[in-house]
């Protein structure tokens, strides 16, 4: 925001303060707050597991989810808490957002500068159906990818997102199994979002990244309704750069829920096949609202701006909702 006017486009770095409610509007701030959806989450990539977590604030309801998927299957936990209680920070560096609710604790600790060392800590108790999850990971901002930072209008809304792929070290324990993260190999991809979603919203989205001797190589890509001639939230991560990307096509090989997906950009710089291994589904059907969501974990093989990738872990998801 500059003097209450929202700026659109791609930014080289994350703006210091990204509160969408600071935009000048004839609609009262309190009413706009209940339309605003905010979340800060991570996708964790390791040769033996995939994991995602999220803290999300809808202001009438706040919630969090986490899963770890390894060769033994998927362990999932979630919590709902009072709307507004998560207080997700609009000034990320430094900050310490967290959820602490009845044996469910997830905390992010951001250093004062983007190139500092950040931390993810998790302690989620076991239930009768699901194993416990413990994490303590350090993210190396000095060796992270260049940031994706985009503000865009949407048909009937507006979006801001910030995404970074961080080398990660530390450990994850799920049940009685512990996995060590090595910052020369393993990655945590940040997904920060501040969005006024249209009532009917849908998207296909995916992300993956790998650490090479030259730096991070990967991609973030989405297919969703956009305002013509505005920026998408798609990019290629190449060593030292975040390259703009647009016009993404997702094509599934069959109607099998675990069938591979072929994902390309119109300019050919992204051409990958995603092979799913497992699927997480969320479906809710209410009178005026609904959610039909899935996220797949698996591997990507193909090319990114001429760089070959093979068996790189990542995720792919679909959202169709009335909110």
Coordinates of N, CA and C in Angstrom, one line a residue, residues 98-321:
X98 N 1.7 -18.4 16.1 CA 1.6 -19.7 16.7 C 0.2 -20.1 17.0
X99 N -0.1 -21.4 17.1 CA -1.3 -21.9 17.6 C -1.0 -22.9 18.7
X100 N -1.7 -22.7 19.8 CA -1.5 -23.6 21.0 C -2.9 -24.0 21.5
X101 N -3.3 -25.2 21.2 CA -4.7 -25.6 21.5 C -4.8 -27.1 21.8
X102 N -4.9 -27.4 23.1 CA -5.2 -28.7 23.5 C -4.3 -29.8 22.9
X103 N -3.0 -29.7 23.2 CA -2.1 -30.7 22.7 C -1.7 -30.5 21.2
X104 N -1.9 -29.3 20.7 CA -1.7 -29.0 19.3 C -0.9 -27.7 19.3
X105 N 0.4 -27.7 19.0 CA 1.2 -26.5 19.0 C 2.1 -26.5 17.8
X106 N 1.9 -25.4 17.0 CA 2.7 -25.1 15.9 C 3.2 -23.6 16.0
X107 N 4.5 -23.4 15.9 CA 5.1 -22.1 16.0 C 6.1 -21.8 14.9
X108 N 6.0 -20.6 14.4 CA 7.0 -20.1 13.4 C 7.7 -19.0 14.1
X109 N 9.0 -19.0 14.0 CA 9.9 -17.9 14.6 C 10.7 -17.3 13.4
X110 N 10.3 -16.1 13.1 CA 11.0 -15.4 12.0 C 12.1 -14.5 12.5
X111 N 13.3 -14.5 11.9 CA 14.4 -13.7 12.3 C 14.1 -12.2 11.9
X112 N 15.0 -11.3 12.3 CA 14.7 -9.9 12.0 C 14.9 -9.6 10.5
X113 N 15.7 -10.4 9.8 CA 15.9 -10.1 8.4 C 15.6 -11.3 7.6
X114 N 15.1 -11.2 6.3 CA 14.8 -12.3 5.5 C 15.9 -13.3 5.3
X115 N 17.2 -12.8 5.3 CA 18.3 -13.7 5.1 C 18.8 -14.3 6.4
X116 N 18.0 -14.2 7.5 CA 18.4 -14.8 8.7 C 18.0 -16.3 8.8
X117 N 18.1 -16.8 10.0 CA 17.7 -18.2 10.3 C 16.4 -18.2 11.0
X118 N 15.4 -18.9 10.3 CA 14.1 -18.9 10.8 C 13.8 -20.3 11.4
X119 N 12.7 -20.5 12.1 CA 12.5 -21.8 12.8 C 11.0 -22.2 12.7
X120 N 10.8 -23.5 12.5 CA 9.5 -24.2 12.6 C 9.5 -25.1 13.8
X121 N 8.6 -25.0 14.7 CA 8.5 -26.0 15.8 C 7.1 -26.5 15.9
X122 N 7.0 -27.8 16.1 CA 5.7 -28.5 16.2 C 5.7 -29.5 17.3
X123 N 4.6 -29.5 18.1 CA 4.4 -30.6 19.0 C 2.9 -30.9 19.0
X124 N 2.5 -32.0 18.4 CA 1.1 -32.4 18.3 C 1.0 -33.8 18.9
X125 N 0.1 -33.9 19.9 CA -0.1 -35.1 20.7 C -0.7 -36.2 19.8
X126 N -0.5 -37.4 20.1 CA -1.2 -38.6 19.5 C -2.6 -38.6 19.9
X127 N -3.5 -39.1 19.0 CA -4.9 -39.4 19.3 C -5.1 -40.9 19.2
X128 N -6.3 -41.4 19.4 CA -6.6 -42.8 19.3 C -6.3 -43.3 17.8
X129 N -6.5 -42.4 16.8 CA -6.4 -42.8 15.4 C -5.1 -42.3 14.8
X130 N -4.4 -41.3 15.3 CA -3.3 -40.7 14.6 C -2.1 -40.6 15.5
X131 N -0.9 -40.8 15.0 CA 0.4 -40.7 15.7 C 0.7 -39.3 16.1
X132 N 1.6 -39.1 17.0 CA 2.1 -37.8 17.4 C 3.0 -37.3 16.3
X133 N 3.2 -35.9 16.2 CA 4.1 -35.3 15.3 C 4.9 -34.3 16.1
X134 N 6.2 -34.4 16.0 CA 7.1 -33.4 16.6 C 8.1 -32.9 15.5
X135 N 8.4 -31.6 15.5 CA 9.3 -31.0 14.5 C 10.1 -30.0 15.2
X136 N 11.4 -29.8 14.8 CA 12.2 -28.7 15.1 C 13.1 -28.5 13.9
X137 N 12.8 -27.5 13.1 CA 13.5 -27.3 11.8 C 14.0 -25.8 11.8
X138 N 15.2 -25.7 11.2 CA 15.8 -24.3 11.0 C 15.9 -24.1 9.5
X139 N 15.5 -22.9 9.1 CA 15.5 -22.5 7.7 C 16.5 -21.5 7.4
X140 N 17.3 -21.7 6.4 CA 18.5 -20.9 6.1 C 18.1 -19.8 5.1
X141 N 17.8 -18.6 5.6 CA 17.4 -17.6 4.6 C 18.5 -17.1 3.7
X142 N 19.8 -17.3 4.1 CA 20.9 -16.8 3.3 C 21.1 -17.6 2.1
X143 N 20.5 -18.9 2.0 CA 20.7 -19.7 0.9 C 19.3 -20.1 0.2
X144 N 18.3 -19.3 0.6 CA 17.0 -19.5 0.1 C 16.9 -19.1 -1.4
X145 N 15.8 -19.5 -2.0 CA 15.5 -19.1 -3.4 C 15.2 -17.6 -3.4
X146 N 15.2 -16.9 -4.5 CA 14.7 -15.6 -4.6 C 13.2 -15.6 -4.3
X147 N 12.6 -14.6 -3.7 CA 11.2 -14.7 -3.3 C 10.3 -14.4 -4.5
X148 N 9.1 -15.1 -4.4 CA 8.0 -14.8 -5.3 C 7.1 -13.9 -4.4
X149 N 6.9 -12.7 -4.9 CA 6.0 -11.7 -4.1 C 5.2 -11.0 -5.1
X150 N 3.8 -11.3 -5.1 CA 2.9 -10.8 -6.2 C 1.6 -10.3 -5.5
X151 N 1.2 -9.1 -6.0 CA -0.1 -8.5 -5.7 C -0.9 -8.4 -7.0
X152 N -2.1 -9.0 -7.0 CA -2.9 -9.0 -8.2 C -4.4 -8.8 -7.9
X153 N -5.1 -8.2 -8.8 CA -6.5 -8.2 -8.8 C -7.0 -9.5 -9.2
X154 N -8.2 -10.0 -8.7 CA -8.9 -11.2 -9.1 C -10.3 -10.8 -9.6
X155 N -10.9 -11.5 -10.4 CA -12.3 -11.3 -10.7 C -13.2 -11.3 -9.5
X156 N -13.6 -10.2 -9.0 CA -14.4 -10.2 -7.7 C -13.6 -10.2 -6.5
X157 N -12.3 -9.9 -6.5 CA -11.4 -10.0 -5.3 C -10.0 -9.4 -5.6
X158 N -9.1 -9.8 -4.7 CA -7.7 -9.4 -4.9 C -6.8 -10.3 -4.1
X159 N -5.6 -10.4 -4.5 CA -4.7 -11.4 -3.9 C -3.3 -10.8 -3.6
X160 N -2.7 -11.2 -2.5 CA -1.2 -11.0 -2.3 C -0.6 -12.4 -1.9
X161 N 0.5 -12.8 -2.5 CA 1.2 -14.0 -2.0 C 2.7 -13.8 -2.0
X162 N 3.3 -14.5 -1.1 CA 4.8 -14.5 -0.9 C 5.2 -15.9 -0.7
X163 N 6.2 -16.4 -1.5 CA 6.6 -17.8 -1.5 C 8.1 -17.8 -1.6
X164 N 8.8 -18.6 -0.8 CA 10.2 -18.8 -0.8 C 10.5 -20.3 -0.5
X165 N 11.6 -20.8 -1.2 CA 12.0 -22.2 -0.9 C 13.3 -22.1 0.0
X166 N 13.3 -22.6 1.2 CA 14.4 -22.5 2.1 C 15.1 -23.9 2.3
X167 N 16.4 -23.9 2.3 CA 17.1 -25.1 2.8 C 16.7 -25.3 4.2
X168 N 16.5 -26.6 4.6 CA 16.0 -26.9 6.0 C 16.8 -27.9 6.7
X169 N 17.1 -27.7 7.9 CA 17.9 -28.7 8.7 C 17.1 -28.9 10.0
X170 N 17.4 -30.1 10.7 CA 16.7 -30.4 11.9 C 16.1 -31.8 11.9
X171 N 14.9 -32.0 12.5 CA 14.3 -33.3 12.5 C 12.8 -33.2 12.6
X172 N 12.2 -34.3 12.1 CA 10.8 -34.6 12.2 C 10.6 -36.0 12.8
X173 N 9.7 -36.0 13.8 CA 9.4 -37.3 14.4 C 7.9 -37.5 14.2
X174 N 7.5 -38.7 13.6 CA 6.1 -39.0 13.5 C 6.0 -40.4 14.1
X175 N 5.2 -40.5 15.1 CA 5.1 -41.8 15.9 C 6.4 -42.1 16.5
X176 N 7.0 -43.3 16.1 CA 8.3 -43.7 16.6 C 9.4 -43.6 15.6
X177 N 9.1 -42.9 14.5 CA 10.1 -42.7 13.4 C 10.6 -41.3 13.3
X178 N 11.9 -41.1 13.3 CA 12.5 -39.8 13.2 C 13.3 -39.7 11.9
X179 N 13.1 -38.5 11.3 CA 13.8 -38.2 10.0 C 14.7 -37.0 10.2
X180 N 15.9 -37.0 9.8 CA 16.8 -35.9 9.9 C 16.8 -35.1 8.6
X181 N 16.7 -33.8 8.7 CA 16.7 -32.9 7.6 C 18.1 -32.3 7.4
X182 N 18.5 -32.3 6.2 CA 19.9 -31.9 5.8 C 19.7 -30.7 4.9
X183 N 20.3 -29.5 5.3 CA 20.1 -28.3 4.5 C 20.8 -28.3 3.1
X184 N 21.6 -29.3 2.9 CA 22.2 -29.4 1.5 C 21.3 -30.2 0.6
X185 N 20.2 -30.7 1.1 CA 19.3 -31.6 0.4 C 17.8 -31.2 0.5
X186 N 17.4 -30.9 1.7 CA 16.0 -30.8 2.1 C 15.4 -29.4 2.1
X187 N 14.1 -29.2 1.9 CA 13.6 -27.9 1.6 C 12.3 -27.7 2.4
X188 N 12.0 -26.5 2.8 CA 10.7 -26.0 3.3 C 10.3 -24.8 2.4
X189 N 9.1 -25.0 1.8 CA 8.6 -23.9 0.9 C 7.5 -23.2 1.6
X190 N 7.8 -21.9 1.8 CA 6.8 -21.0 2.5 C 5.7 -20.6 1.5
X191 N 4.4 -20.6 2.0 CA 3.3 -20.1 1.3 C 2.5 -19.1 2.2
X192 N 2.7 -17.8 1.9 CA 2.0 -16.8 2.7 C 0.9 -16.2 1.7
X193 N -0.3 -16.0 2.2 CA -1.4 -15.5 1.4 C -2.2 -14.5 2.1
X194 N -2.7 -13.5 1.4 CA -3.6 -12.5 2.0 C -4.6 -12.1 0.8
X195 N -5.8 -12.7 0.9 CA -6.6 -12.7 -0.3 C -8.1 -12.4 0.0
X196 N -8.7 -11.5 -0.8 CA -10.1 -11.3 -0.8 C -10.6 -12.3 -1.9
X197 N -11.1 -13.5 -1.5 CA -11.5 -14.4 -2.5 C -12.9 -14.1 -3.0
X198 N -13.1 -14.3 -4.3 CA -14.5 -14.2 -4.8 C -15.3 -15.3 -4.2
X199 N -16.7 -15.0 -4.2 CA -17.6 -16.0 -3.6 C -17.4 -17.4 -4.2
X200 N -17.4 -17.5 -5.5 CA -17.0 -18.8 -6.1 C -15.6 -18.7 -6.5
X201 N -14.8 -19.6 -6.0 CA -13.4 -19.6 -6.3 C -12.9 -21.0 -6.6
X202 N -11.9 -21.0 -7.5 CA -11.3 -22.3 -7.9 C -9.9 -22.1 -8.4
X203 N -9.1 -23.1 -8.1 CA -7.7 -23.1 -8.6 C -7.1 -24.5 -8.7
X204 N -6.2 -24.6 -9.6 CA -5.2 -25.8 -9.5 C -3.9 -25.1 -9.2
X205 N -3.1 -25.8 -8.4 CA -1.8 -25.2 -7.9 C -0.8 -26.3 -7.6
X206 N 0.4 -26.0 -7.9 CA 1.5 -27.0 -7.5 C 2.8 -26.3 -7.2
X207 N 3.7 -27.0 -6.5 CA 5.0 -26.5 -6.2 C 6.0 -27.6 -6.0
X208 N 7.2 -27.3 -6.3 CA 8.3 -28.3 -6.0 C 9.6 -27.5 -6.0
X209 N 10.7 -28.0 -5.4 CA 12.0 -27.4 -5.4 C 13.0 -28.4 -5.0
X210 N 14.2 -28.2 -5.5 CA 15.4 -29.1 -5.2 C 16.6 -28.2 -5.1
X211 N 17.5 -28.7 -4.2 CA 18.8 -27.9 -4.0 C 19.8 -28.6 -4.9
X212 N 20.5 -27.7 -5.7 CA 21.6 -28.2 -6.6 C 22.9 -27.5 -6.2
X213 N 24.0 -27.9 -6.7 CA 25.3 -27.2 -6.4 C 25.2 -25.7 -6.7
X214 N 24.4 -25.3 -7.7 CA 24.3 -23.9 -8.0 C 23.3 -23.1 -7.3
X215 N 22.4 -23.8 -6.6 CA 21.3 -23.1 -5.9 C 20.0 -23.8 -6.0
X216 N 18.9 -23.2 -5.6 CA 17.6 -23.8 -5.7 C 17.0 -23.7 -7.1
X217 N 16.5 -24.9 -7.5 CA 15.7 -25.0 -8.8 C 14.3 -25.5 -8.5
X218 N 13.3 -24.9 -9.0 CA 11.9 -25.4 -8.8 C 10.9 -24.5 -9.4
X219 N 9.7 -24.6 -9.0 CA 8.6 -23.8 -9.6 C 7.4 -23.7 -8.7
X220 N 6.7 -22.7 -8.8 CA 5.4 -22.5 -8.2 C 4.4 -22.1 -9.3
X221 N 3.3 -22.7 -9.5 CA 2.4 -22.5 -10.7 C 1.0 -22.7 -10.3
X222 N 0.1 -21.9 -11.0 CA -1.3 -22.0 -10.7 C -2.1 -21.7 -11.9
X223 N -3.3 -22.3 -12.0 CA -4.3 -22.0 -13.0 C -5.5 -21.6 -12.3
X224 N -6.0 -20.4 -12.5 CA -7.2 -19.8 -11.8 C -7.7 -18.7 -12.6
X225 N -8.9 -18.3 -12.4 CA -9.4 -17.1 -13.1 C -8.6 -15.9 -12.7
X226 N -8.2 -15.1 -13.7 CA -7.5 -13.9 -13.5 C -8.0 -12.7 -14.2
X227 N -7.7 -11.5 -13.9 CA -8.0 -10.3 -14.7 C -7.0 -10.3 -15.8
X228 N -7.4 -10.2 -17.0 CA -6.5 -10.2 -18.2 C -5.4 -9.1 -18.0
X229 N -4.2 -9.5 -18.5 CA -3.0 -8.7 -18.5 C -2.5 -8.3 -17.1
X230 N -2.8 -9.1 -16.1 CA -2.3 -8.9 -14.8 C -1.4 -10.1 -14.4
X231 N -0.6 -9.9 -13.4 CA 0.4 -11.0 -13.0 C -0.3 -12.2 -12.4
X232 N 0.2 -13.4 -12.7 CA -0.2 -14.6 -12.0 C 0.8 -14.9 -10.8
X233 N 0.4 -15.8 -10.0 CA 1.3 -16.2 -8.9 C 2.2 -17.4 -9.3
X234 N 2.6 -17.4 -10.5 CA 3.5 -18.5 -11.0 C 4.9 -18.0 -11.2
X235 N 5.9 -18.9 -11.0 CA 7.3 -18.5 -11.2 C 8.1 -19.8 -11.4
X236 N 9.3 -19.5 -11.9 CA 10.4 -20.5 -11.9 C 11.5 -20.1 -11.0
X237 N 11.9 -21.0 -10.1 CA 13.1 -20.7 -9.3 C 14.3 -21.3 -9.9
X238 N 15.2 -20.4 -10.3 CA 16.5 -20.8 -10.8 C 17.6 -20.2 -10.0
X239 N 18.8 -20.7 -10.0 CA 19.8 -20.2 -9.1 C 19.9 -18.6 -9.1
X240 N 19.6 -18.0 -7.9 CA 19.6 -16.6 -7.8 C 18.5 -15.8 -8.4
X241 N 17.5 -16.4 -8.9 CA 16.4 -15.7 -9.6 C 15.1 -16.3 -9.3
X242 N 14.0 -15.5 -9.4 CA 12.6 -15.9 -9.5 C 12.1 -15.3 -10.8
X243 N 11.9 -16.2 -11.8 CA 11.5 -15.8 -13.1 C 10.0 -15.8 -13.3
X244 N 9.4 -14.7 -13.8 CA 7.9 -14.8 -14.0 C 7.5 -15.9 -14.9
X245 N 6.3 -16.4 -14.6 CA 5.7 -17.5 -15.5 C 4.2 -17.2 -15.6
X246 N 3.7 -17.7 -16.7 CA 2.2 -17.4 -16.9 C 1.6 -18.5 -17.8
X247 N 0.3 -18.5 -18.0 CA -0.4 -19.4 -18.9 C -0.1 -20.9 -18.7
X248 N -0.5 -21.3 -17.5 CA -0.2 -22.7 -17.1 C -1.4 -23.6 -17.4
X249 N -1.0 -24.8 -17.9 CA -2.0 -25.8 -18.3 C -1.8 -27.1 -17.4
X250 N -2.8 -27.6 -16.8 CA -2.8 -28.9 -16.1 C -3.6 -29.9 -16.9
X251 N -3.0 -31.1 -17.1 CA -3.8 -32.1 -17.8 C -3.5 -33.4 -17.2
X252 N -4.6 -34.0 -16.7 CA -4.5 -35.3 -16.0 C -4.6 -36.5 -17.0
X253 N -3.8 -37.5 -16.8 CA -3.8 -38.7 -17.7 C -5.1 -39.4 -17.7
X254 N -5.9 -39.5 -16.6 CA -7.1 -40.2 -16.6 C -7.9 -39.6 -15.4
X255 N -9.1 -40.2 -15.2 CA -9.9 -39.8 -14.1 C -9.6 -40.5 -12.8
X256 N -8.6 -41.4 -12.8 CA -8.1 -42.0 -11.6 C -7.6 -40.9 -10.6
X257 N -8.0 -40.9 -9.4 CA -7.6 -39.8 -8.4 C -6.1 -39.7 -8.3
X258 N -5.4 -40.8 -8.5 CA -3.9 -40.8 -8.4 C -3.2 -40.9 -9.8
X259 N -3.9 -40.6 -10.9 CA -3.3 -40.6 -12.2 C -2.3 -39.4 -12.3
X260 N -1.2 -39.6 -13.1 CA -0.3 -38.5 -13.3 C -0.9 -37.2 -13.9
X261 N -0.2 -36.1 -13.7 CA -0.6 -34.8 -14.3 C 0.6 -34.3 -15.1
X262 N 0.2 -33.8 -16.3 CA 1.2 -33.1 -17.1 C 1.0 -31.6 -17.0
X263 N 2.0 -30.9 -16.6 CA 1.9 -29.5 -16.3 C 2.9 -28.7 -17.2
X264 N 2.4 -27.7 -17.9 CA 3.2 -27.0 -18.8 C 2.9 -25.5 -18.8
X265 N 3.8 -24.7 -19.2 CA 3.6 -23.3 -19.5 C 3.5 -23.1 -21.0
X266 N 2.8 -22.0 -21.4 CA 2.7 -21.8 -22.8 C 4.0 -21.5 -23.5
X267 N 5.0 -21.0 -22.8 CA 6.3 -20.7 -23.4 C 7.2 -21.9 -23.4
X268 N 6.8 -23.0 -22.8 CA 7.6 -24.2 -22.7 C 8.7 -24.2 -21.7
X269 N 8.8 -23.2 -20.9 CA 9.9 -23.1 -19.9 C 9.6 -24.1 -18.7
X270 N 8.3 -24.4 -18.5 CA 7.9 -25.4 -17.5 C 7.3 -26.5 -18.3
X271 N 7.8 -27.7 -18.1 CA 7.3 -28.9 -18.7 C 7.6 -30.1 -17.8
X272 N 6.6 -30.5 -17.0 CA 6.9 -31.5 -15.9 C 5.7 -32.4 -15.9
X273 N 6.0 -33.6 -15.4 CA 4.9 -34.6 -15.1 C 5.0 -34.9 -13.6
X274 N 3.8 -34.8 -13.0 CA 3.7 -35.0 -11.5 C 3.1 -36.4 -11.3
X275 N 3.7 -37.2 -10.6 CA 3.3 -38.6 -10.3 C 2.8 -38.7 -8.8
X276 N 1.5 -38.7 -8.6 CA 1.1 -38.7 -7.2 C 1.4 -40.1 -6.4
X277 N 1.5 -39.9 -5.1 CA 1.7 -41.1 -4.3 C 0.6 -41.3 -3.3
X278 N 0.0 -40.2 -2.9 CA -1.1 -40.2 -1.9 C -1.9 -38.9 -2.0
X279 N -3.1 -38.9 -1.4 CA -4.1 -37.9 -1.6 C -4.8 -37.5 -0.3
X280 N -4.9 -36.2 0.0 CA -5.6 -35.7 1.2 C -6.9 -35.0 0.6
X281 N -8.0 -35.3 1.1 CA -9.3 -34.7 0.7 C -10.0 -34.0 1.8
X282 N -10.6 -32.9 1.5 CA -11.5 -32.1 2.4 C -12.7 -31.8 1.6
X283 N -13.9 -32.2 2.1 CA -15.2 -31.8 1.5 C -16.2 -31.4 2.6
X284 N -16.8 -30.2 2.3 CA -17.8 -29.7 3.2 C -18.9 -29.1 2.3
X285 N -20.2 -29.4 2.6 CA -21.3 -28.9 1.8 C -22.3 -28.3 2.8
X286 N -22.4 -27.0 2.8 CA -23.4 -26.2 3.6 C -24.4 -25.5 2.7
X287 N -25.3 -24.8 3.2 CA -26.4 -24.2 2.5 C -25.8 -23.1 1.5
X288 N -25.0 -22.2 2.0 CA -24.5 -21.1 1.2 C -23.0 -21.2 1.0
X289 N -22.3 -22.3 1.5 CA -20.9 -22.4 1.4 C -20.5 -23.9 1.1
X290 N -19.4 -24.1 0.4 CA -19.0 -25.5 0.2 C -17.5 -25.4 -0.1
X291 N -16.8 -26.6 0.2 CA -15.4 -26.7 -0.1 C -15.2 -28.1 -0.7
X292 N -14.6 -28.2 -1.8 CA -14.2 -29.5 -2.4 C -12.7 -29.3 -2.7
X293 N -11.9 -29.9 -1.9 CA -10.4 -29.6 -1.9 C -9.7 -31.0 -1.9
X294 N -8.6 -31.1 -2.6 CA -7.7 -32.2 -2.5 C -6.2 -31.7 -2.7
X295 N -5.3 -32.4 -2.0 CA -3.9 -32.1 -2.2 C -3.2 -33.5 -2.4
X296 N -2.4 -33.5 -3.4 CA -1.7 -34.7 -3.8 C -0.2 -34.6 -3.4
X297 N 0.4 -35.6 -2.8 CA 1.9 -35.6 -2.6 C 2.5 -36.6 -3.6
X298 N 3.7 -36.2 -4.1 CA 4.3 -37.1 -5.1 C 5.6 -36.5 -5.6
X299 N 6.0 -36.8 -6.9 CA 7.2 -36.4 -7.4 C 7.1 -35.7 -8.8
X300 N 8.0 -34.8 -9.1 CA 8.0 -34.1 -10.4 C 9.2 -34.5 -11.2
X301 N 9.0 -34.7 -12.5 CA 10.1 -35.0 -13.4 C 9.8 -34.2 -14.7
X302 N 10.9 -33.6 -15.3 CA 10.8 -32.8 -16.5 C 11.8 -31.8 -16.6
X303 N 11.4 -30.6 -17.1 CA 12.4 -29.5 -17.2 C 11.8 -28.2 -16.7
X304 N 12.7 -27.4 -16.1 CA 12.5 -26.1 -15.5 C 13.5 -25.1 -16.1
X305 N 13.0 -24.3 -17.1 CA 13.9 -23.3 -17.7 C 15.2 -24.0 -18.3
X306 N 15.0 -25.1 -18.8 CA 16.1 -25.9 -19.4 C 16.9 -26.8 -18.5
X307 N 16.6 -26.7 -17.2 CA 17.2 -27.5 -16.2 C 16.4 -28.8 -16.0
X308 N 17.0 -29.9 -16.1 CA 16.3 -31.2 -15.9 C 16.1 -31.5 -14.4
X309 N 14.9 -31.9 -14.1 CA 14.6 -32.4 -12.7 C 14.0 -33.8 -12.8
X310 N 14.3 -34.6 -11.8 CA 13.9 -36.0 -11.9 C 13.6 -36.5 -10.5
X311 N 12.3 -36.9 -10.2 CA 11.9 -37.5 -9.0 C 12.0 -36.4 -7.8
X312 N 11.7 -35.2 -8.1 CA 11.8 -34.1 -7.1 C 10.4 -34.1 -6.4
X313 N 10.5 -34.1 -5.1 CA 9.2 -34.2 -4.3 C 8.5 -32.8 -4.4
X314 N 7.2 -32.9 -4.3 CA 6.4 -31.7 -4.3 C 4.9 -32.0 -4.1
X315 N 4.0 -31.1 -4.3 CA 2.6 -31.2 -4.1 C 1.8 -30.6 -5.3
X316 N 0.6 -31.0 -5.4 CA -0.3 -30.5 -6.4 C -1.7 -30.5 -5.7
X317 N -2.5 -29.4 -5.9 CA -3.8 -29.3 -5.2 C -4.9 -28.7 -6.1
X318 N -6.1 -28.9 -5.7 CA -7.3 -28.4 -6.4 C -8.2 -27.8 -5.3
X319 N -8.7 -26.6 -5.5 CA -9.8 -26.0 -4.7 C -10.9 -25.6 -5.5
X320 N -12.1 -26.0 -5.1 CA -13.4 -25.5 -5.7 C -14.3 -25.2 -4.5
X321 N -14.6 -23.9 -4.4 CA -15.3 -23.5 -3.2 C -16.3 -22.4 -3.4

